[in-house]
PDB file of C-alpha atoms in Angstrom:
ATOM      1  CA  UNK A   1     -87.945 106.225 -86.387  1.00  0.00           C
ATOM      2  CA  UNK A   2     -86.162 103.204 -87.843  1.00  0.00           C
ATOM      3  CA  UNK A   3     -86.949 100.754 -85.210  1.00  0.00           C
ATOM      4  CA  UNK A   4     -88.678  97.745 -84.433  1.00  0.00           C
ATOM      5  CA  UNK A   5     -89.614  97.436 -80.758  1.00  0.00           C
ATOM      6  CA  UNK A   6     -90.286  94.254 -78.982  1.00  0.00           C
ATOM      7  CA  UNK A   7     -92.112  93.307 -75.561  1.00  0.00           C
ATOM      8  CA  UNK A   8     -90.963  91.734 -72.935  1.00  0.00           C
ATOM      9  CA  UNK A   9     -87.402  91.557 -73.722  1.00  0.00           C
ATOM     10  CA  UNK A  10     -87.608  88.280 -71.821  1.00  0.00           C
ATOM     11  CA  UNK A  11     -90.594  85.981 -70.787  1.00  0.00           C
ATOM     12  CA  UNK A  12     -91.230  82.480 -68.273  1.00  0.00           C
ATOM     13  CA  UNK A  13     -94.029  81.031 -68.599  1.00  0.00           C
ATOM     14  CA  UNK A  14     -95.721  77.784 -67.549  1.00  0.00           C
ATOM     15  CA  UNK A  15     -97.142  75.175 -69.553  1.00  0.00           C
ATOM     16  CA  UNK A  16    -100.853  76.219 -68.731  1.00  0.00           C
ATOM     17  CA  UNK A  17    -100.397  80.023 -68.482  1.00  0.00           C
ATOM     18  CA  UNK A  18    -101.677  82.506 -71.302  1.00  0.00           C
ATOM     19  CA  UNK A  19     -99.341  85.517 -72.483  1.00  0.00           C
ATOM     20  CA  UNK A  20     -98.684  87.743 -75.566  1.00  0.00           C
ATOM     21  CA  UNK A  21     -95.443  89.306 -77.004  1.00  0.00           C
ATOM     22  CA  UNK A  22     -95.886  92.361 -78.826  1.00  0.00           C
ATOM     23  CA  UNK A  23     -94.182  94.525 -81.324  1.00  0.00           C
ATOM     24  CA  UNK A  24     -94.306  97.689 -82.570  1.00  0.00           C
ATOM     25  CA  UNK A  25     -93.166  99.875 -85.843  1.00  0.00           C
ATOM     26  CA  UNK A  26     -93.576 103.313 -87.033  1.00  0.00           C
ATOM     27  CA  UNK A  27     -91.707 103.483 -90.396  1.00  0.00           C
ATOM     28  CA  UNK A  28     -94.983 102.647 -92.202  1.00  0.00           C
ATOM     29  CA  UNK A  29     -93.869  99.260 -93.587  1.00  0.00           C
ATOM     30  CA  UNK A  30     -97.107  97.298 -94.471  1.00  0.00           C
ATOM     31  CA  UNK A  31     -95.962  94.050 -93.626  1.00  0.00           C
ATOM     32  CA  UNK A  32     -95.006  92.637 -90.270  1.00  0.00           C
ATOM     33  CA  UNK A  33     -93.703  89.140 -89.583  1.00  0.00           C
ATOM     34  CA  UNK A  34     -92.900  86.944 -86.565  1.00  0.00           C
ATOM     35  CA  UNK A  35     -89.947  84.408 -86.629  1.00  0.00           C
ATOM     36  CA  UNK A  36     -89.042  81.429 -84.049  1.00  0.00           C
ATOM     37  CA  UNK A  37     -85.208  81.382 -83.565  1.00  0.00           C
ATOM     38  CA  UNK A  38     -83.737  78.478 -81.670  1.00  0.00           C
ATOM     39  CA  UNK A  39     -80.066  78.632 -80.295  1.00  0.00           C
ATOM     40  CA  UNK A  40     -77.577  78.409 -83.298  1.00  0.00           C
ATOM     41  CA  UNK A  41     -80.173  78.299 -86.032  1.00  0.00           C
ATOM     42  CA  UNK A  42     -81.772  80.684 -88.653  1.00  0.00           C
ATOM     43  CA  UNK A  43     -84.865  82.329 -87.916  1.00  0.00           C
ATOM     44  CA  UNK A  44     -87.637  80.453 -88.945  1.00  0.00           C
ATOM     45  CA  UNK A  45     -90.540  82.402 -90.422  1.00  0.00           C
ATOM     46  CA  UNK A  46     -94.249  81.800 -88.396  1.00  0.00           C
ATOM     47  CA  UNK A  47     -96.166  84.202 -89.846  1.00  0.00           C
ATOM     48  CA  UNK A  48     -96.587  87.106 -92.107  1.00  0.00           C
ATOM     49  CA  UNK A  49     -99.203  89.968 -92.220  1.00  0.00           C
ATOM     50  CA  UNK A  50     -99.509  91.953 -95.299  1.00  0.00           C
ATOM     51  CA  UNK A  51    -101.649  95.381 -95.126  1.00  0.00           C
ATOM     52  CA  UNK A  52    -103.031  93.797 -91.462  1.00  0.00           C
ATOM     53  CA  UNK A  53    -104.257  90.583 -93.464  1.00  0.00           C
ATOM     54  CA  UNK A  54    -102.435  87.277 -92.325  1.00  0.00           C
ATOM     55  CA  UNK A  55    -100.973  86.225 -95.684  1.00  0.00           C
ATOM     56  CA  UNK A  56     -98.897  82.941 -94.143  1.00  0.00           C
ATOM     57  CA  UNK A  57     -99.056  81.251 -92.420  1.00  0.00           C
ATOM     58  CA  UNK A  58     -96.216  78.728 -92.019  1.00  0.00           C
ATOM     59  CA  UNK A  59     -98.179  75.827 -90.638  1.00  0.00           C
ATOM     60  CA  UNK A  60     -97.365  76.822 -87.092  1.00  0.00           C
ATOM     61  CA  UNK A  61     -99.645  74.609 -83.945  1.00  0.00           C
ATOM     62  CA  UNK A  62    -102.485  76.711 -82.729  1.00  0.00           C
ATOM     63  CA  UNK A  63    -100.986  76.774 -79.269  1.00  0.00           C
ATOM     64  CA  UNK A  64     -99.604  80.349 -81.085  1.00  0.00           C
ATOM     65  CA  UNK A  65    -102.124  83.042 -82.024  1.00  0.00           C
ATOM     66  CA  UNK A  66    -101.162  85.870 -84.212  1.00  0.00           C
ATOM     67  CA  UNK A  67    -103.021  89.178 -84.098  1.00  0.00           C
ATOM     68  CA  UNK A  68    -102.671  92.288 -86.386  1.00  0.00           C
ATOM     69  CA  UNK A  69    -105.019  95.358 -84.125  1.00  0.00           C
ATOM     70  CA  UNK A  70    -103.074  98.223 -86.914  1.00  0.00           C
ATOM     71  CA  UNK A  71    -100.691  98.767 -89.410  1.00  0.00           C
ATOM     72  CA  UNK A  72     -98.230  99.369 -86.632  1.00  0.00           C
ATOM     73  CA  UNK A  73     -98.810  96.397 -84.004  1.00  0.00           C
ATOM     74  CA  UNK A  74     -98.133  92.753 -83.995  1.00  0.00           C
ATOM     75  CA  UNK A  75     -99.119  90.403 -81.405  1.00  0.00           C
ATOM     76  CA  UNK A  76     -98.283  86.909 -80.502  1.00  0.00           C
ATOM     77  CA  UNK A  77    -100.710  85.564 -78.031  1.00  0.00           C
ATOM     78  CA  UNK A  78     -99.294  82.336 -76.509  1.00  0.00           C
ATOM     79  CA  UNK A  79    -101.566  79.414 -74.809  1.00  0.00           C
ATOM     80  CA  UNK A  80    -100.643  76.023 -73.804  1.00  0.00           C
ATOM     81  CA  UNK A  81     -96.919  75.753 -74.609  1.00  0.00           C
ATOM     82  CA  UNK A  82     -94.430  72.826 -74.678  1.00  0.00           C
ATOM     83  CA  UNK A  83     -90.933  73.015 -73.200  1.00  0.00           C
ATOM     84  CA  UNK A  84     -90.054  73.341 -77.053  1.00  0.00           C
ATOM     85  CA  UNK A  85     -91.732  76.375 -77.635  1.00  0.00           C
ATOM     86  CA  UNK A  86     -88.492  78.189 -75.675  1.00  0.00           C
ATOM     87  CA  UNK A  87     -87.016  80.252 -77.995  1.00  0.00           C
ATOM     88  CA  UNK A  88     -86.007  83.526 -79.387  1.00  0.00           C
ATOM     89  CA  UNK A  89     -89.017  85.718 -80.937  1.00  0.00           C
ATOM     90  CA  UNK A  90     -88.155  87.970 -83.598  1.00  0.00           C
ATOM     91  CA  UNK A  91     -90.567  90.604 -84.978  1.00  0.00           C
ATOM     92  CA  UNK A  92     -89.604  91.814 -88.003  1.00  0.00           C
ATOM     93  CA  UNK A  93     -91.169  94.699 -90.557  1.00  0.00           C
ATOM     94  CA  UNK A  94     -90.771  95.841 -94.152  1.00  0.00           C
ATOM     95  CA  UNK A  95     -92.369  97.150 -97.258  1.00  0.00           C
ATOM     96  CA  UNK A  96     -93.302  94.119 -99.649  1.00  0.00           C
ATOM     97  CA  UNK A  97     -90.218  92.510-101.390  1.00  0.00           C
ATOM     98  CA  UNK A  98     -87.878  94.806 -99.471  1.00  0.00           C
ATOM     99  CA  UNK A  99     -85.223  94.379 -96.686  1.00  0.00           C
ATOM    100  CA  UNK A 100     -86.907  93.366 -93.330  1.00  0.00           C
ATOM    101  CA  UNK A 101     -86.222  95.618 -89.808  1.00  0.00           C
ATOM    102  CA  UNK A 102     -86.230  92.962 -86.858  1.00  0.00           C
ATOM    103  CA  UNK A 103     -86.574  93.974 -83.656  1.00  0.00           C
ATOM    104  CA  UNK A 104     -84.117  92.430 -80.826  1.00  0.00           C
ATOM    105  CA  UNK A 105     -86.605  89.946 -79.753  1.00  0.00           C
ATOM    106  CA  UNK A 106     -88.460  88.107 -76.958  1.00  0.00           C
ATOM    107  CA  UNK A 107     -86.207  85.316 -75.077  1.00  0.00           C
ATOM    108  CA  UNK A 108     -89.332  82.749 -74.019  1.00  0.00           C
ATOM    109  CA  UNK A 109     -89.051  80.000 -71.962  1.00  0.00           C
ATOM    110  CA  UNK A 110     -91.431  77.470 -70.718  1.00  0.00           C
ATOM    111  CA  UNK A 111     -90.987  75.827 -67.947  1.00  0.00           C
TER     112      UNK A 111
ATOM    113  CA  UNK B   1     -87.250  72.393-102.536  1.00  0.00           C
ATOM    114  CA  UNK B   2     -86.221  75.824-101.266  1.00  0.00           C
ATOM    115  CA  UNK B   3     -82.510  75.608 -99.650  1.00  0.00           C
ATOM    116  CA  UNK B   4     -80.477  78.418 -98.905  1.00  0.00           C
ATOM    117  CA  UNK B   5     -77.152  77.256 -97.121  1.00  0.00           C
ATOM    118  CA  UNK B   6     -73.504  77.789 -96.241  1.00  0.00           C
ATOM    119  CA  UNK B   7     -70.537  76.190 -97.327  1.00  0.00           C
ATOM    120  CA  UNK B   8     -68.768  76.848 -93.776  1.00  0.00           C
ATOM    121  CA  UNK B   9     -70.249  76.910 -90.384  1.00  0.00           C
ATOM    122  CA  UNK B  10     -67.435  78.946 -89.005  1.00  0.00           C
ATOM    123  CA  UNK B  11     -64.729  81.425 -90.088  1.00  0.00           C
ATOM    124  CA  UNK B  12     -62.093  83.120 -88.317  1.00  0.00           C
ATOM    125  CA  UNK B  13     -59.945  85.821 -89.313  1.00  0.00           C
ATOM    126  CA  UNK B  14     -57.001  88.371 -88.473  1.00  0.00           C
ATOM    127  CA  UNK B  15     -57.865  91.835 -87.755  1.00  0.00           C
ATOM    128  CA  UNK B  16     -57.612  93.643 -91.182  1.00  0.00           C
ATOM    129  CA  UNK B  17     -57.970  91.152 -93.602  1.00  0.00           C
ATOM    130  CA  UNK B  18     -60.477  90.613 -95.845  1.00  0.00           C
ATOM    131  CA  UNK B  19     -63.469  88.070 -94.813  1.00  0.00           C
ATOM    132  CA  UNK B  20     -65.571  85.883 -97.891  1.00  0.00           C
ATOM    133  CA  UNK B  21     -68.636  84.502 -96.660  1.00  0.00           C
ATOM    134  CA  UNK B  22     -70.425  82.133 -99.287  1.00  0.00           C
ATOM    135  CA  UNK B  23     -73.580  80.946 -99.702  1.00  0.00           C
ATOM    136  CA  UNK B  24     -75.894  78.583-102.107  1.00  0.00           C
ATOM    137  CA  UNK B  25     -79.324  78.568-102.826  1.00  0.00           C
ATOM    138  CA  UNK B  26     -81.447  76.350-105.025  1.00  0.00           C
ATOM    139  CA  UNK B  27     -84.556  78.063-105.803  1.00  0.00           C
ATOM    140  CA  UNK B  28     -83.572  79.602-109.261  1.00  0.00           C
ATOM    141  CA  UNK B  29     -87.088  81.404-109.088  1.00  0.00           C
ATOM    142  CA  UNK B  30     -85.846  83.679-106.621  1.00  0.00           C
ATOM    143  CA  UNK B  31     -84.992  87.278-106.825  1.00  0.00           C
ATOM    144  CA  UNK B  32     -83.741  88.710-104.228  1.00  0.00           C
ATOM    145  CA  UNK B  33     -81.225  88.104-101.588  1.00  0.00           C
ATOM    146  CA  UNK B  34     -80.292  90.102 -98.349  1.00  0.00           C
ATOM    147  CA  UNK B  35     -77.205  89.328 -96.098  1.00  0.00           C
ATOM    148  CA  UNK B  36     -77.954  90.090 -92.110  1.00  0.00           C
ATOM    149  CA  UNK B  37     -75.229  90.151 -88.962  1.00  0.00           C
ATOM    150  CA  UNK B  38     -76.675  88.838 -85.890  1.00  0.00           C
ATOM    151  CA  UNK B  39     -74.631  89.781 -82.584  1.00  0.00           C
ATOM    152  CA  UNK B  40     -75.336  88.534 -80.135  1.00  0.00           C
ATOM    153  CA  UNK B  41     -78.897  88.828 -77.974  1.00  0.00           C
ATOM    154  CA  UNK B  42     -79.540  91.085 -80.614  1.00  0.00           C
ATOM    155  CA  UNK B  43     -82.100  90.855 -83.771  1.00  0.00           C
ATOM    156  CA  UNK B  44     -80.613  90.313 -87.602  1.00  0.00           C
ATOM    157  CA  UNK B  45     -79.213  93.246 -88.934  1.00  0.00           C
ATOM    158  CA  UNK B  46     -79.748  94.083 -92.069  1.00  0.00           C
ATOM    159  CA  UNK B  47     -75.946  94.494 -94.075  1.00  0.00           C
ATOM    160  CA  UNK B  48     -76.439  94.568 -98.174  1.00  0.00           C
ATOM    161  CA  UNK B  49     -79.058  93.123-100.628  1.00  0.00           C
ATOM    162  CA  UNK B  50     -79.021  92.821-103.801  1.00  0.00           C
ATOM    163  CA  UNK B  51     -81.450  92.035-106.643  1.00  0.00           C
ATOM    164  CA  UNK B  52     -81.249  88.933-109.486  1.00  0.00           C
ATOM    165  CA  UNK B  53     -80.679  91.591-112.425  1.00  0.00           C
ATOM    166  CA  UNK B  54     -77.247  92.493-111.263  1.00  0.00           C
ATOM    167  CA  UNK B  55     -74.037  90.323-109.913  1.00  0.00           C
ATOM    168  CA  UNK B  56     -72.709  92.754-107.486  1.00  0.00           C
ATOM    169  CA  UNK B  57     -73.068  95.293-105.279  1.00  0.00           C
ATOM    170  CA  UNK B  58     -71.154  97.825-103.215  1.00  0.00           C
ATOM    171  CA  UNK B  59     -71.805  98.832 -99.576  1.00  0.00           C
ATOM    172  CA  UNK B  60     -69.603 100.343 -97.087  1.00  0.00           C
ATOM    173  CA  UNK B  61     -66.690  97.891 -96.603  1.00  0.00           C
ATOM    174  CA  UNK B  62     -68.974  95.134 -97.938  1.00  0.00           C
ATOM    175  CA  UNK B  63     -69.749  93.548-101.249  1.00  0.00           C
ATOM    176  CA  UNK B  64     -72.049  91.190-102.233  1.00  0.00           C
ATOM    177  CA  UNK B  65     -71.750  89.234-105.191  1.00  0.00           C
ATOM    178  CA  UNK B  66     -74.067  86.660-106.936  1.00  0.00           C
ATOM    179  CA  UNK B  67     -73.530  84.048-109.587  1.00  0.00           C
ATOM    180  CA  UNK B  68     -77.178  83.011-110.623  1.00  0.00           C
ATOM    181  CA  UNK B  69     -75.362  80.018-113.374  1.00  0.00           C
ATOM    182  CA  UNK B  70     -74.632  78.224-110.103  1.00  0.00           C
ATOM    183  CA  UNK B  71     -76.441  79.711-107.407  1.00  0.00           C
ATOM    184  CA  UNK B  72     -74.108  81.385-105.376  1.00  0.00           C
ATOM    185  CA  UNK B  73     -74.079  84.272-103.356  1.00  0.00           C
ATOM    186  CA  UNK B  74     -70.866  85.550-100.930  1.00  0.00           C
ATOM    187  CA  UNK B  75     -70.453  88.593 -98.301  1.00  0.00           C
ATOM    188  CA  UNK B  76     -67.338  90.106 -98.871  1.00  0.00           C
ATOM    189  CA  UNK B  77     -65.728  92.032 -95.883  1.00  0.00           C
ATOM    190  CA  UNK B  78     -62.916  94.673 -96.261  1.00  0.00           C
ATOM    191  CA  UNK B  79     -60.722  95.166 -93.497  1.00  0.00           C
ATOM    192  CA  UNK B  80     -61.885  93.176 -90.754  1.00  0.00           C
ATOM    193  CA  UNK B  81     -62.515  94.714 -87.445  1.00  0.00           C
ATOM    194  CA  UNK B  82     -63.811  92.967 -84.246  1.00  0.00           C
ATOM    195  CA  UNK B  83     -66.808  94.791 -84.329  1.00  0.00           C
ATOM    196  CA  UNK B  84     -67.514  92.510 -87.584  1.00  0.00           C
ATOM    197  CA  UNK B  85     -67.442  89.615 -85.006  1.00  0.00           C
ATOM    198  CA  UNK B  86     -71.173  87.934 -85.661  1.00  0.00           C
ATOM    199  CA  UNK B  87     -73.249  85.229 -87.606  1.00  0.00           C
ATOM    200  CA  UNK B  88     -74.017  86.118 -90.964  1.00  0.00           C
ATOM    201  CA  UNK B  89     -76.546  84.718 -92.695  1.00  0.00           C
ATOM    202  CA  UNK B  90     -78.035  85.395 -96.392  1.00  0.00           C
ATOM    203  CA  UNK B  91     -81.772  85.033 -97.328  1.00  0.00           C
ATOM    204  CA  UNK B  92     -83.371  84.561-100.172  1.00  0.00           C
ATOM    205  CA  UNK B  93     -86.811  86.078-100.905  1.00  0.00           C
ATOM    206  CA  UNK B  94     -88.918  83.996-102.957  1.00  0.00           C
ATOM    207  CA  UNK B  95     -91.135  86.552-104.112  1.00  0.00           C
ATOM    208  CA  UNK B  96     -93.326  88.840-102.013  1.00  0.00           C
ATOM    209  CA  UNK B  97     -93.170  88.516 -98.399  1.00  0.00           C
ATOM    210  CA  UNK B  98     -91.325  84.867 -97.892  1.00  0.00           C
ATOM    211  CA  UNK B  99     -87.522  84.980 -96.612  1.00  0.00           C
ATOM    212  CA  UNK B 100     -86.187  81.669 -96.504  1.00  0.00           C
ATOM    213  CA  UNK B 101     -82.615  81.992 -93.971  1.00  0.00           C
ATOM    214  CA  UNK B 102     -79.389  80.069 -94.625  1.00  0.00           C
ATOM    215  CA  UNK B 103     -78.066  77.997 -91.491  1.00  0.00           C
ATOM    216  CA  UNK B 104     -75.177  80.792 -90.774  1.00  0.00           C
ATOM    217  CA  UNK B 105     -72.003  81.771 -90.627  1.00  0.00           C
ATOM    218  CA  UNK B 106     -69.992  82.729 -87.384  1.00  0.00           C
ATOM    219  CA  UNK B 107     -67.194  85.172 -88.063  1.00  0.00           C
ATOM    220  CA  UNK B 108     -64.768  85.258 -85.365  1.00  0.00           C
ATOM    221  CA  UNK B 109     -62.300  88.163 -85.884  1.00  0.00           C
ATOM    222  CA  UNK B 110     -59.027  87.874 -84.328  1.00  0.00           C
ATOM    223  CA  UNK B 111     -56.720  90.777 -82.906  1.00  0.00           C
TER     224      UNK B 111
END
């Protein structure tokens, strides 16, 4: 199984609501990372998890919540967003120094 | 500070012919470099890497080449098809578990 899967595929959510994306891997890859993508622009890394430790964190608001349960799951837990905050999620995995697997990401927006 | 980057936003090509992609970084420090495709509503793809210890590599169709005297990297595409059709962006790993995107490349493949 070389694949990264990503839930919901697509998410609206208001500015006071609570909700988590989640992603999941089972190629053993001991890191796992989440990325922001806006329209027409890179992915910008959020956060990385290395052997289920957070190991950056890329100085993103506290309004996002990462959360590593296993060496398979990610989760983004989501509180208080802006109208900014809409954007394309991208989980990726890999082993350390190695080509990441991204999964085909969570469309968010907040209304 | 850390910058990886393209010289051209967009590219379009004939069906067939060869594509060249380029990229520049400025982090001499770094080590390894990966090119992704991104279609569409899909996650990056990963394409060809390639490590600072060598100046080229082969793939299927695709070659990546790297010029560490003045920080350059390019994509090389063989025989164009439309399926090629995507943004392209290189990344540069600074060391462990940090990719740092370029701003992207859109490839538009004409028939």
């Amino acid at each position: 199984d070389t694949e990264v899967t990503q839930t919901p595929k697509h998410l609206v959510m208001g500015m006071t609501n609570k909700k988590s994306l989640k992603c999941e891997q089972h190629m053993g890859h001991r890191a796992m990372y989440w990325y922001k993508q806006k329209a027409k622009k890179p992915p910008e890394l959020m956060f990385v998890y290395s052997y289920e430790k957070l190991s950056i964190n890329e100085s993103v608001p506290s309004r996002f919540s990462p959360e590593c349960p296993n060496s398979s799951l990610l989760n983004l837990h989501l509180h208080a967003l802006q109208p900014e905050d809409s954007a394309l999620y991208l989980c990726a995995s890999s082993q350390p120094a190695d080509e990441q697997f991204f999964g085909p990401g969570t469309r968010l927006t907040v209304l | 500070g850390e910058n990886v980057g393209l010289h051209l936003p967009t590219l379009s090509v004939q069906e067939g012919d060869n594509s060249i992609i380029n990229c520049a970084y400025s982090n001499s420090a770094s080590d390894y470099f990966i090119w992704y495709k991104q279609e569409s509503g899909k996650g990056p793809q990963f394409i060809i890497d390639i490590r600072s210890n060598m100046d080229k590599r082969q793939g299927q169709r695709v070659t990546v080449l790297l010029n560490k005297t003045v920080k350059h990297l390019s994509l090389q595409i063989a025989a164009t098809q439309p399926g090629d059709s995507a943004v392209y962006f290189c990344a540069e790993n600074t060391g462990g578990f940090k990719t740092i995107f370029g701003a992207g490349t859109r490839l538009f493949v004409k028939a």
